[in-house]
């Protein structure tokens, strides 16, 4: 089930235009006491990923090799291993380089509460300063520090990251975060004055979102997998 759901998430990110050639990564922890997780094989497009193609990686990065021989993206190991090793609730970690996500990650003010989707994350977004390509393992402690207990992080001058207790939750967090970034780019690109709600309204909306737990509702994920079963059934192979 974990392999199939993670492969489904890769296909769905590609379907919604959230992939970046062979870059970025989604990971899911495997059961057991050891810190092992699944990661995409380096060199495959997201719309090529299948359940059986995912690579098992441990906390020591056994798949880390020279770049032209590596089975995984080394930067992906750095980011994902940091979170999986430090957060027991981090069943799934997703990282993207979307145009809207990178644009907001380059803006000094971060994500604005412009829409009810972005208000879902009010006071709930972590930020991590850019340190270069994530190849240095000592960056892991700073990623963990900056993320804290939050499930959503903007990697400044880089991209987006979400965490979930399930693959479904991490995906829905990413979908909502991406839509929030697209709204912000669209609303600000024309130069018109934007309308910001009060902090009270934004906080109220975030509370409603958390109480109802849309990102934990299984129905959207089940519907999305039915779509995949119709248009890309080989993801489960």
XYZ file of N, CA and C in Angstrom, residues 21-137:
351
model
N 11.073 18.189 -14.131
C 11.927 17.224 -14.845
C 12.238 16.049 -13.917
N 13.539 15.749 -13.663
C 13.876 14.619 -12.792
C 14.245 15.092 -11.383
N 14.005 16.371 -11.103
C 14.356 16.918 -9.793
C 13.178 16.849 -8.829
N 13.457 17.142 -7.584
C 12.560 17.100 -6.422
C 12.149 15.665 -6.086
N 11.509 15.526 -4.933
C 11.366 14.182 -4.381
C 10.195 14.099 -3.415
N 9.629 12.922 -3.329
C 8.636 12.564 -2.334
C 9.152 11.302 -1.651
N 8.960 11.202 -0.354
C 9.440 10.019 0.354
C 8.378 9.540 1.338
N 8.455 8.257 1.672
C 7.536 7.668 2.650
C 8.307 6.682 3.518
N 8.086 6.768 4.829
C 8.777 5.880 5.762
C 8.194 4.473 5.665
N 9.093 3.496 5.770
C 8.675 2.094 5.798
C 8.493 1.646 7.243
N 7.636 0.671 7.498
C 7.421 0.189 8.861
C 8.699 -0.418 9.434
N 8.800 -0.414 10.759
C 9.963 -0.990 11.435
C 10.722 0.041 12.240
N 11.638 -0.420 13.076
C 12.400 0.459 13.958
C 13.497 1.224 13.224
N 13.998 0.677 12.144
C 15.072 1.335 11.416
C 14.513 2.499 10.595
N 15.338 3.538 10.418
C 14.929 4.684 9.621
C 15.146 4.359 8.135
N 14.157 3.723 7.541
C 14.215 3.416 6.115
C 13.032 4.087 5.428
N 13.286 4.607 4.241
C 12.190 5.237 3.517
C 12.348 5.024 2.023
N 11.249 5.232 1.307
C 11.215 5.088 -0.142
C 11.452 6.436 -0.790
N 12.243 6.446 -1.864
C 12.545 7.671 -2.597
C 12.540 7.338 -4.091
N 12.329 8.344 -4.913
C 12.303 8.097 -6.350
C 13.696 7.806 -6.892
N 13.816 6.930 -7.871
C 15.105 6.681 -8.517
C 15.527 7.896 -9.330
N 16.777 8.272 -9.217
C 17.288 9.456 -9.894
C 17.305 9.227 -11.408
N 16.675 10.137 -12.130
C 16.669 10.061 -13.584
C 15.310 9.764 -14.179
N 14.346 9.427 -13.338
C 13.003 9.133 -13.838
C 12.095 10.344 -13.672
N 11.250 10.588 -14.676
C 10.238 11.631 -14.573
C 9.144 11.160 -13.618
N 8.439 12.102 -13.012
C 7.399 11.730 -12.064
C 6.301 10.895 -12.720
N 6.004 11.171 -13.990
C 4.936 10.412 -14.644
C 5.398 9.035 -15.109
N 6.655 8.686 -14.797
C 7.165 7.342 -15.081
C 7.228 6.475 -13.823
N 7.102 7.091 -12.666
C 7.288 6.357 -11.408
C 6.210 5.297 -11.232
N 6.643 4.113 -10.831
C 5.726 3.033 -10.472
C 6.052 2.575 -9.054
N 5.152 1.807 -8.474
C 5.370 1.317 -7.115
C 6.658 0.513 -7.011
N 6.945 -0.291 -8.023
C 8.122 -1.159 -7.964
C 9.424 -0.432 -8.265
N 9.367 0.762 -8.834
C 10.600 1.487 -9.185
C 11.173 2.285 -8.025
N 10.419 2.461 -6.943
C 10.885 3.266 -5.812
C 12.058 2.577 -5.106
N 12.999 3.388 -4.611
C 14.249 2.896 -4.022
C 14.174 2.986 -2.502
N 14.613 1.938 -1.816
C 14.692 1.952 -0.357
C 16.006 2.586 0.071
N 15.916 3.585 0.961
C 17.095 4.287 1.454
C 17.087 4.226 2.971
N 18.267 4.041 3.584
C 18.327 4.049 5.039
C 18.945 5.352 5.531
N 19.009 5.501 6.855
C 19.460 6.758 7.456
C 20.909 7.068 7.139
N 21.678 6.047 6.779
C 23.075 6.257 6.423
C 23.245 6.542 4.940
N 22.155 6.514 4.201
C 22.205 6.836 2.779
C 22.953 5.804 1.963
N 22.583 4.544 2.135
C 23.312 3.484 1.424
C 23.267 3.658 -0.090
N 22.276 4.437 -0.570
C 22.178 4.635 -2.015
C 22.978 5.852 -2.488
N 23.670 6.547 -1.555
C 24.459 7.714 -1.933
C 25.766 7.250 -2.578
N 25.944 7.627 -3.825
C 27.133 7.259 -4.583
C 27.546 8.451 -5.427
N 28.537 8.271 -6.272
C 28.907 9.336 -7.195
C 27.701 9.685 -8.056
N 27.589 10.971 -8.436
C 26.370 11.449 -9.084
C 26.011 10.654 -10.327
N 27.025 10.266 -11.118
C 26.703 9.562 -12.364
C 26.351 8.098 -12.125
N 26.459 7.641 -10.867
C 26.119 6.260 -10.550
C 24.986 6.163 -9.534
N 24.603 7.284 -8.946
C 23.667 7.257 -7.824
C 22.284 6.781 -8.239
N 21.666 6.012 -7.367
C 20.304 5.552 -7.592
C 19.289 6.608 -7.188
N 19.700 7.553 -6.342
C 18.797 8.595 -5.873
C 19.478 9.952 -6.014
N 18.682 10.995 -5.841
C 19.215 12.352 -5.835
C 19.775 12.634 -4.443
N 21.063 12.956 -4.360
C 21.705 13.122 -3.062
C 21.079 14.246 -2.237
N 20.666 15.325 -2.900
C 20.019 16.417 -2.176
C 18.703 15.953 -1.580
N 18.031 15.064 -2.278
C 16.787 14.510 -1.757
C 17.022 13.716 -0.489
N 18.123 12.986 -0.446
C 18.447 12.232 0.762
C 18.658 13.174 1.944
N 19.388 14.253 1.730
C 19.684 15.185 2.818
C 18.402 15.737 3.430
N 17.522 16.247 2.590
C 16.297 16.879 3.082
C 15.372 15.863 3.738
N 15.126 14.770 3.065
C 14.121 13.826 3.548
C 14.592 13.022 4.748
N 15.855 12.618 4.741
C 16.353 11.856 5.888
C 16.318 12.696 7.158
N 16.589 13.992 7.026
C 16.566 14.878 8.193
C 15.224 14.826 8.893
N 14.159 14.888 8.128
C 12.822 14.966 8.711
C 12.343 13.597 9.183
N 12.562 12.576 8.374
C 12.133 11.240 8.782
C 12.827 10.797 10.075
N 14.090 11.156 10.243
C 14.849 10.731 11.415
C 14.455 11.492 12.679
N 13.894 12.684 12.506
C 13.616 13.532 13.670
C 12.144 13.594 14.057
N 11.252 13.233 13.135
C 9.818 13.356 13.398
C 9.148 11.995 13.244
N 8.710 11.430 14.352
C 8.030 10.134 14.292
C 6.727 10.215 13.510
N 6.132 11.415 13.461
C 4.862 11.572 12.753
C 5.054 11.847 11.268
N 6.300 11.937 10.823
C 6.577 12.251 9.414
C 6.596 10.971 8.589
N 5.417 10.446 8.322
C 5.305 9.258 7.480
C 5.689 9.586 6.039
N 5.341 10.804 5.603
C 5.599 11.196 4.217
C 6.131 12.624 4.189
N 7.107 12.861 3.311
C 7.684 14.192 3.115
C 7.681 14.482 1.615
N 7.206 15.672 1.239
C 7.149 16.061 -0.169
C 7.866 17.391 -0.380
N 8.607 17.466 -1.473
C 9.375 18.676 -1.796
C 9.192 18.978 -3.277
N 8.881 20.236 -3.590
C 8.644 20.615 -4.989
C 9.377 21.888 -5.361
N 9.602 22.048 -6.672
C 10.150 23.266 -7.273
C 9.144 23.764 -8.305
N 8.023 24.254 -7.890
C 7.049 24.771 -8.860
C 7.321 26.243 -9.122
N 6.822 26.745 -10.240
C 7.032 28.157 -10.565
C 6.435 29.052 -9.483
N 5.197 28.770 -9.098
C 4.555 29.600 -8.074
C 5.233 29.434 -6.720
N 5.604 28.208 -6.377
C 6.270 27.963 -5.102
C 7.616 28.643 -5.023
N 8.388 28.574 -6.094
C 9.696 29.230 -6.109
C 9.548 30.744 -6.087
N 8.488 31.248 -6.738
C 8.263 32.699 -6.749
C 7.963 33.209 -5.347
N 7.071 32.527 -4.638
C 6.745 32.956 -3.276
C 7.947 32.755 -2.351
N 8.721 31.691 -2.582
C 9.918 31.446 -1.776
C 10.960 32.547 -1.961
N 10.858 33.295 -3.054
C 11.789 34.400 -3.313
C 11.264 35.728 -2.790
N 10.033 35.753 -2.281
C 9.434 36.999 -1.796
C 9.699 37.153 -0.297
N 10.099 38.360 0.077
C 10.521 38.605 1.455
C 9.424 38.322 2.471
N 8.171 38.629 2.140
C 7.101 38.508 3.127
C 6.579 37.086 3.278
N 6.993 36.171 2.415
C 6.505 34.802 2.504
C 5.075 34.680 2.015
N 4.362 33.669 2.502
C 2.999 33.428 2.045
C 2.031 34.364 2.755
N 1.213 35.053 1.961
C 0.219 35.976 2.503
C -1.146 35.287 2.618
N -1.977 35.671 3.599
C -3.313 35.074 3.747
C -4.315 35.720 2.797
N -4.139 35.478 1.503
C -4.944 36.149 0.481
C -6.245 35.415 0.170
N -6.322 34.166 0.530
C -7.427 33.319 0.122
C -7.687 32.309 1.229
N -8.849 31.697 1.259
C -9.118 30.752 2.342
C -8.178 29.555 2.319
N -7.621 29.231 1.142
C -6.636 28.154 1.104
C -5.369 28.565 1.841
N -4.868 29.763 1.554
C -3.653 30.213 2.240
C -3.907 30.519 3.706
N -5.136 30.916 4.057
C -5.465 31.160 5.460
C -5.438 29.863 6.265
N -5.587 28.727 5.586
C -5.473 27.446 6.285
C -4.128 27.315 6.984
N -3.100 27.976 6.435
C -1.738 27.855 6.963
C -1.341 29.041 7.831
N -2.295 29.873 8.202
C -1.963 31.081 8.956
C -1.233 30.726 10.257
N -0.088 31.339 10.460
C 0.781 31.074 11.617
C 1.218 29.614 11.686
N 1.158 28.907 10.564
C 1.525 27.492 10.571
C 2.605 27.135 9.574
N 3.298 28.145 9.044
C 4.320 27.893 8.023
C 5.706 28.119 8.606
N 6.587 27.165 8.404
C 7.993 27.304 8.784
C 8.784 27.818 7.581
N 9.925 28.437 7.855
C 10.800 28.959 6.801
C 12.237 28.518 7.076
N 12.931 28.162 6.006
C 14.337 27.738 6.116
C 15.164 28.537 5.122
N 16.207 29.202 5.612
C 17.067 30.015 4.753
C 17.852 29.146 3.781
N 18.069 29.682 2.599
C 18.802 28.949 1.568
C 20.280 28.844 1.932
N 20.853 27.652 1.783
C 22.264 27.416 2.087
C 23.023 26.855 0.894
N 22.408 26.873 -0.281
C 23.007 26.214 -1.436
C 22.302 24.887 -1.686
N 22.736 24.158 -2.708
C 22.154 22.843 -2.993
C 22.332 21.960 -1.761
N 21.275 21.255 -1.389
C 21.255 20.521 -0.114
C 22.062 19.233 -0.194
N 23.369 19.388 -0.272
C 24.266 18.236 -0.341
C 25.040 18.023 0.954
N 25.094 19.039 1.823
C 25.849 18.948 3.071
C 24.964 18.362 4.162
N 25.392 17.225 4.727
C 24.562 16.546 5.718
C 24.391 17.365 6.984
